[in-house]
Amino acid sequence: MRSIILTSGHLQTMIDHVNAHMPLEACGLLAGRGSRVEKVFMVPNQAGSPVRYVMEPSAQLSAFEWIESSGMELLGIFHSHPAGPETVSPTDIAEAAYPVVHVILACVNNKWSARGFWIENAVFEEVDLKIE
Ligand SMILES: [Zn+2]
């Protein structure tokens, strides 16, 4: 799915999570059906870093198991850039492991923005995040 549909509540859940972890990066998963997100998972960032994230494996695995047992699909991965930029970093491109929408929540001038990107074969393109 190269675009995803979120509610404003999903967006706020992600922003609250990443804001609470400032100045470190925070991350999580988006699951749903079709292109519609139904569930936001917060996953600890075991890198504990302001510039990179590594999803804590057991939390990631239990989220994947929940998604599968619910008949949903992984639609997106989100993480924050607490000091910008609003686009994917070279590390994000190099480490992208799933064909899903990568949502970047960036804080610039104390204001959070959310943008979506599709990353495949070391190439990225911006995709629509529809907020309903
Ligand atoms: Zn990043």
PDB file of C-alpha atoms and ligand atoms in Angstrom:
ATOM      1  CA  MET A   1       0.000   0.000   0.000  1.00  0.00           C
ATOM      2  CA  ARG A   2       1.604   3.242  -1.039  1.00  0.00           C
ATOM      3  CA  SER A   3      -0.685   5.485   0.913  1.00  0.00           C
ATOM      4  CA  ILE A   4      -2.332   5.080   4.283  1.00  0.00           C
ATOM      5  CA  ILE A   5      -5.380   6.557   5.942  1.00  0.00           C
ATOM      6  CA  LEU A   6      -5.120   7.583   9.576  1.00  0.00           C
ATOM      7  CA  THR A   7      -7.494   9.201  12.021  1.00  0.00           C
ATOM      8  CA  SER A   8      -6.477  12.402  13.771  1.00  0.00           C
ATOM      9  CA  GLY A   9      -6.524  10.272  16.945  1.00  0.00           C
ATOM     10  CA  HIS A  10      -3.873   7.934  15.502  1.00  0.00           C
ATOM     11  CA  LEU A  11      -1.746  10.922  14.575  1.00  0.00           C
ATOM     12  CA  GLN A  12      -2.109  12.413  18.056  1.00  0.00           C
ATOM     13  CA  THR A  13      -1.191   9.054  19.649  1.00  0.00           C
ATOM     14  CA  MET A  14       2.039   8.984  17.639  1.00  0.00           C
ATOM     15  CA  ILE A  15       2.872  12.619  18.395  1.00  0.00           C
ATOM     16  CA  ASP A  16       2.225  12.153  22.133  1.00  0.00           C
ATOM     17  CA  HIS A  17       4.513   9.093  22.132  1.00  0.00           C
ATOM     18  CA  VAL A  18       7.414  10.671  20.276  1.00  0.00           C
ATOM     19  CA  ASN A  19       7.060  13.967  22.154  1.00  0.00           C
ATOM     20  CA  ALA A  20       7.317  12.125  25.485  1.00  0.00           C
ATOM     21  CA  HIS A  21      10.683  10.684  24.406  1.00  0.00           C
ATOM     22  CA  MET A  22      12.294  13.941  23.335  1.00  0.00           C
ATOM     23  CA  PRO A  23      15.190  14.430  22.724  1.00  0.00           C
ATOM     24  CA  LEU A  24      15.556  10.740  21.813  1.00  0.00           C
ATOM     25  CA  GLU A  25      14.058   9.117  18.739  1.00  0.00           C
ATOM     26  CA  ALA A  26      10.937   7.042  19.336  1.00  0.00           C
ATOM     27  CA  CYS A  27       9.251   4.508  17.094  1.00  0.00           C
ATOM     28  CA  GLY A  28       6.300   2.243  16.533  1.00  0.00           C
ATOM     29  CA  LEU A  29       4.153   0.295  14.103  1.00  0.00           C
ATOM     30  CA  LEU A  30       0.875   0.927  12.275  1.00  0.00           C
ATOM     31  CA  ALA A  31      -1.470  -1.933  11.454  1.00  0.00           C
ATOM     32  CA  GLY A  32      -4.805  -2.179   9.724  1.00  0.00           C
ATOM     33  CA  ARG A  33      -6.732  -3.445   6.749  1.00  0.00           C
ATOM     34  CA  GLY A  34      -6.418  -2.284   3.154  1.00  0.00           C
ATOM     35  CA  SER A  35      -4.836   1.135   3.469  1.00  0.00           C
ATOM     36  CA  ARG A  36      -6.749   2.077   6.629  1.00  0.00           C
ATOM     37  CA  VAL A  37      -4.833   2.136   9.905  1.00  0.00           C
ATOM     38  CA  GLU A  38      -6.721   0.644  12.834  1.00  0.00           C
ATOM     39  CA  LYS A  39      -4.024   0.224  15.464  1.00  0.00           C
ATOM     40  CA  VAL A  40      -0.923   2.111  16.615  1.00  0.00           C
ATOM     41  CA  PHE A  41       1.792   0.198  18.494  1.00  0.00           C
ATOM     42  CA  MET A  42       4.441   1.993  20.495  1.00  0.00           C
ATOM     43  CA  VAL A  43       7.732   0.079  20.416  1.00  0.00           C
ATOM     44  CA  PRO A  44      10.701   0.954  22.647  1.00  0.00           C
ATOM     45  CA  ASN A  45      13.758   2.309  20.849  1.00  0.00           C
ATOM     46  CA  GLN A  46      16.563   0.179  22.194  1.00  0.00           C
ATOM     47  CA  ALA A  47      19.173   2.400  20.527  1.00  0.00           C
ATOM     48  CA  GLY A  48      18.366   5.132  23.074  1.00  0.00           C
ATOM     49  CA  SER A  49      19.658   7.676  20.576  1.00  0.00           C
ATOM     50  CA  PRO A  50      18.622  11.121  19.334  1.00  0.00           C
ATOM     51  CA  VAL A  51      19.582  10.207  15.765  1.00  0.00           C
ATOM     52  CA  ARG A  52      18.626   6.582  15.211  1.00  0.00           C
ATOM     53  CA  TYR A  53      16.203   3.899  16.283  1.00  0.00           C
ATOM     54  CA  VAL A  54      16.291   0.138  16.676  1.00  0.00           C
ATOM     55  CA  MET A  55      12.988  -1.479  17.550  1.00  0.00           C
ATOM     56  CA  GLU A  56      13.183  -3.586  20.693  1.00  0.00           C
ATOM     57  CA  PRO A  57      12.864  -7.109  19.197  1.00  0.00           C
ATOM     58  CA  SER A  58      10.497  -8.750  21.693  1.00  0.00           C
ATOM     59  CA  ALA A  59       8.054  -5.830  21.586  1.00  0.00           C
ATOM     60  CA  GLN A  60       8.230  -5.825  17.794  1.00  0.00           C
ATOM     61  CA  LEU A  61       7.604  -9.564  17.672  1.00  0.00           C
ATOM     62  CA  SER A  62       4.618  -9.414  20.005  1.00  0.00           C
ATOM     63  CA  ALA A  63       3.139  -6.609  17.881  1.00  0.00           C
ATOM     64  CA  PHE A  64       3.636  -8.708  14.738  1.00  0.00           C
ATOM     65  CA  GLU A  65       1.935 -11.660  16.427  1.00  0.00           C
ATOM     66  CA  TRP A  66      -1.002  -9.486  17.507  1.00  0.00           C
ATOM     67  CA  ILE A  67      -1.335  -8.103  13.967  1.00  0.00           C
ATOM     68  CA  GLU A  68      -1.334 -11.562  12.423  1.00  0.00           C
ATOM     69  CA  SER A  69      -3.786 -13.052  14.917  1.00  0.00           C
ATOM     70  CA  SER A  70      -6.147 -10.108  14.313  1.00  0.00           C
ATOM     71  CA  GLY A  71      -6.158 -10.625  10.566  1.00  0.00           C
ATOM     72  CA  MET A  72      -4.549  -7.232  10.011  1.00  0.00           C
ATOM     73  CA  GLU A  73      -1.458  -6.291   8.071  1.00  0.00           C
ATOM     74  CA  LEU A  74       1.546  -4.170   8.879  1.00  0.00           C
ATOM     75  CA  LEU A  75       0.861  -0.921   7.018  1.00  0.00           C
ATOM     76  CA  GLY A  76       3.493   1.413   8.392  1.00  0.00           C
ATOM     77  CA  ILE A  77       6.460   2.065  10.614  1.00  0.00           C
ATOM     78  CA  PHE A  78       6.795   5.415  12.326  1.00  0.00           C
ATOM     79  CA  HIS A  79       9.694   7.095  14.049  1.00  0.00           C
ATOM     80  CA  SER A  80      10.655  10.556  15.089  1.00  0.00           C
ATOM     81  CA  HIS A  81      13.316  13.003  14.075  1.00  0.00           C
ATOM     82  CA  PRO A  82      13.380  15.079  17.274  1.00  0.00           C
ATOM     83  CA  ALA A  83      15.537  17.753  15.656  1.00  0.00           C
ATOM     84  CA  GLY A  84      14.401  17.272  12.054  1.00  0.00           C
ATOM     85  CA  PRO A  85      14.715  16.858   9.145  1.00  0.00           C
ATOM     86  CA  GLU A  86      11.200  16.198   7.840  1.00  0.00           C
ATOM     87  CA  THR A  87      12.402  13.597   5.397  1.00  0.00           C
ATOM     88  CA  VAL A  88      14.054  10.174   5.541  1.00  0.00           C
ATOM     89  CA  SER A  89      17.721  10.014   6.483  1.00  0.00           C
ATOM     90  CA  PRO A  90      20.394   7.972   4.675  1.00  0.00           C
ATOM     91  CA  THR A  91      20.260   5.554   7.645  1.00  0.00           C
ATOM     92  CA  ASP A  92      16.483   5.192   7.247  1.00  0.00           C
ATOM     93  CA  ILE A  93      16.965   4.318   3.576  1.00  0.00           C
ATOM     94  CA  ALA A  94      19.808   1.886   4.284  1.00  0.00           C
ATOM     95  CA  GLU A  95      17.930   0.100   7.067  1.00  0.00           C
ATOM     96  CA  ALA A  96      14.409   0.005   5.607  1.00  0.00           C
ATOM     97  CA  ALA A  97      13.458  -3.661   5.897  1.00  0.00           C
ATOM     98  CA  TYR A  98       9.715  -3.728   5.208  1.00  0.00           C
ATOM     99  CA  PRO A  99       7.638  -2.714   2.174  1.00  0.00           C
ATOM    100  CA  VAL A 100       5.402  -0.413   4.184  1.00  0.00           C
ATOM    101  CA  VAL A 101       4.890   3.325   4.543  1.00  0.00           C
ATOM    102  CA  HIS A 102       7.570   4.946   6.681  1.00  0.00           C
ATOM    103  CA  VAL A 103       6.079   7.805   8.651  1.00  0.00           C
ATOM    104  CA  ILE A 104       8.557  10.443   9.802  1.00  0.00           C
ATOM    105  CA  LEU A 105       7.434  12.642  12.674  1.00  0.00           C
ATOM    106  CA  ALA A 106       9.771  15.616  12.711  1.00  0.00           C
ATOM    107  CA  CYS A 107      10.001  18.378  15.268  1.00  0.00           C
ATOM    108  CA  VAL A 108      11.059  21.678  13.737  1.00  0.00           C
ATOM    109  CA  ASN A 109      10.678  24.917  15.688  1.00  0.00           C
ATOM    110  CA  ASN A 110       8.733  23.065  18.418  1.00  0.00           C
ATOM    111  CA  LYS A 111       6.106  21.922  15.937  1.00  0.00           C
ATOM    112  CA  TRP A 112       5.557  18.302  14.886  1.00  0.00           C
ATOM    113  CA  SER A 113       4.901  17.363  11.298  1.00  0.00           C
ATOM    114  CA  ALA A 114       4.135  13.947   9.806  1.00  0.00           C
ATOM    115  CA  ARG A 115       5.115  12.822   6.328  1.00  0.00           C
ATOM    116  CA  GLY A 116       5.012   9.417   4.682  1.00  0.00           C
ATOM    117  CA  PHE A 117       7.617   7.767   2.483  1.00  0.00           C
ATOM    118  CA  TRP A 118       7.899   4.554   0.523  1.00  0.00           C
ATOM    119  CA  ILE A 119      11.429   3.129   0.577  1.00  0.00           C
ATOM    120  CA  GLU A 120      12.382   0.317  -1.733  1.00  0.00           C
ATOM    121  CA  ASN A 121      15.701  -0.728  -3.264  1.00  0.00           C
ATOM    122  CA  ALA A 122      17.453   2.266  -1.703  1.00  0.00           C
ATOM    123  CA  VAL A 123      15.087   4.710  -3.407  1.00  0.00           C
ATOM    124  CA  PHE A 124      12.406   6.708  -1.619  1.00  0.00           C
ATOM    125  CA  GLU A 125       9.356   8.651  -2.680  1.00  0.00           C
ATOM    126  CA  GLU A 126       6.858  10.648  -0.667  1.00  0.00           C
ATOM    127  CA  VAL A 127       3.396   9.113  -0.331  1.00  0.00           C
ATOM    128  CA  ASP A 128       0.066  10.432   0.879  1.00  0.00           C
ATOM    129  CA  LEU A 129      -0.861  10.357   4.538  1.00  0.00           C
ATOM    130  CA  LYS A 130      -4.592  10.885   4.545  1.00  0.00           C
ATOM    131  CA  ILE A 131      -5.846  12.142   7.901  1.00  0.00           C
ATOM    132  CA  GLU A 132      -9.561  11.650   8.462  1.00  0.00           C
TER     133      GLU A 132
HETATM  134 ZN    ZN B   1      14.941   8.481  10.636  1.00  0.00          ZN
END
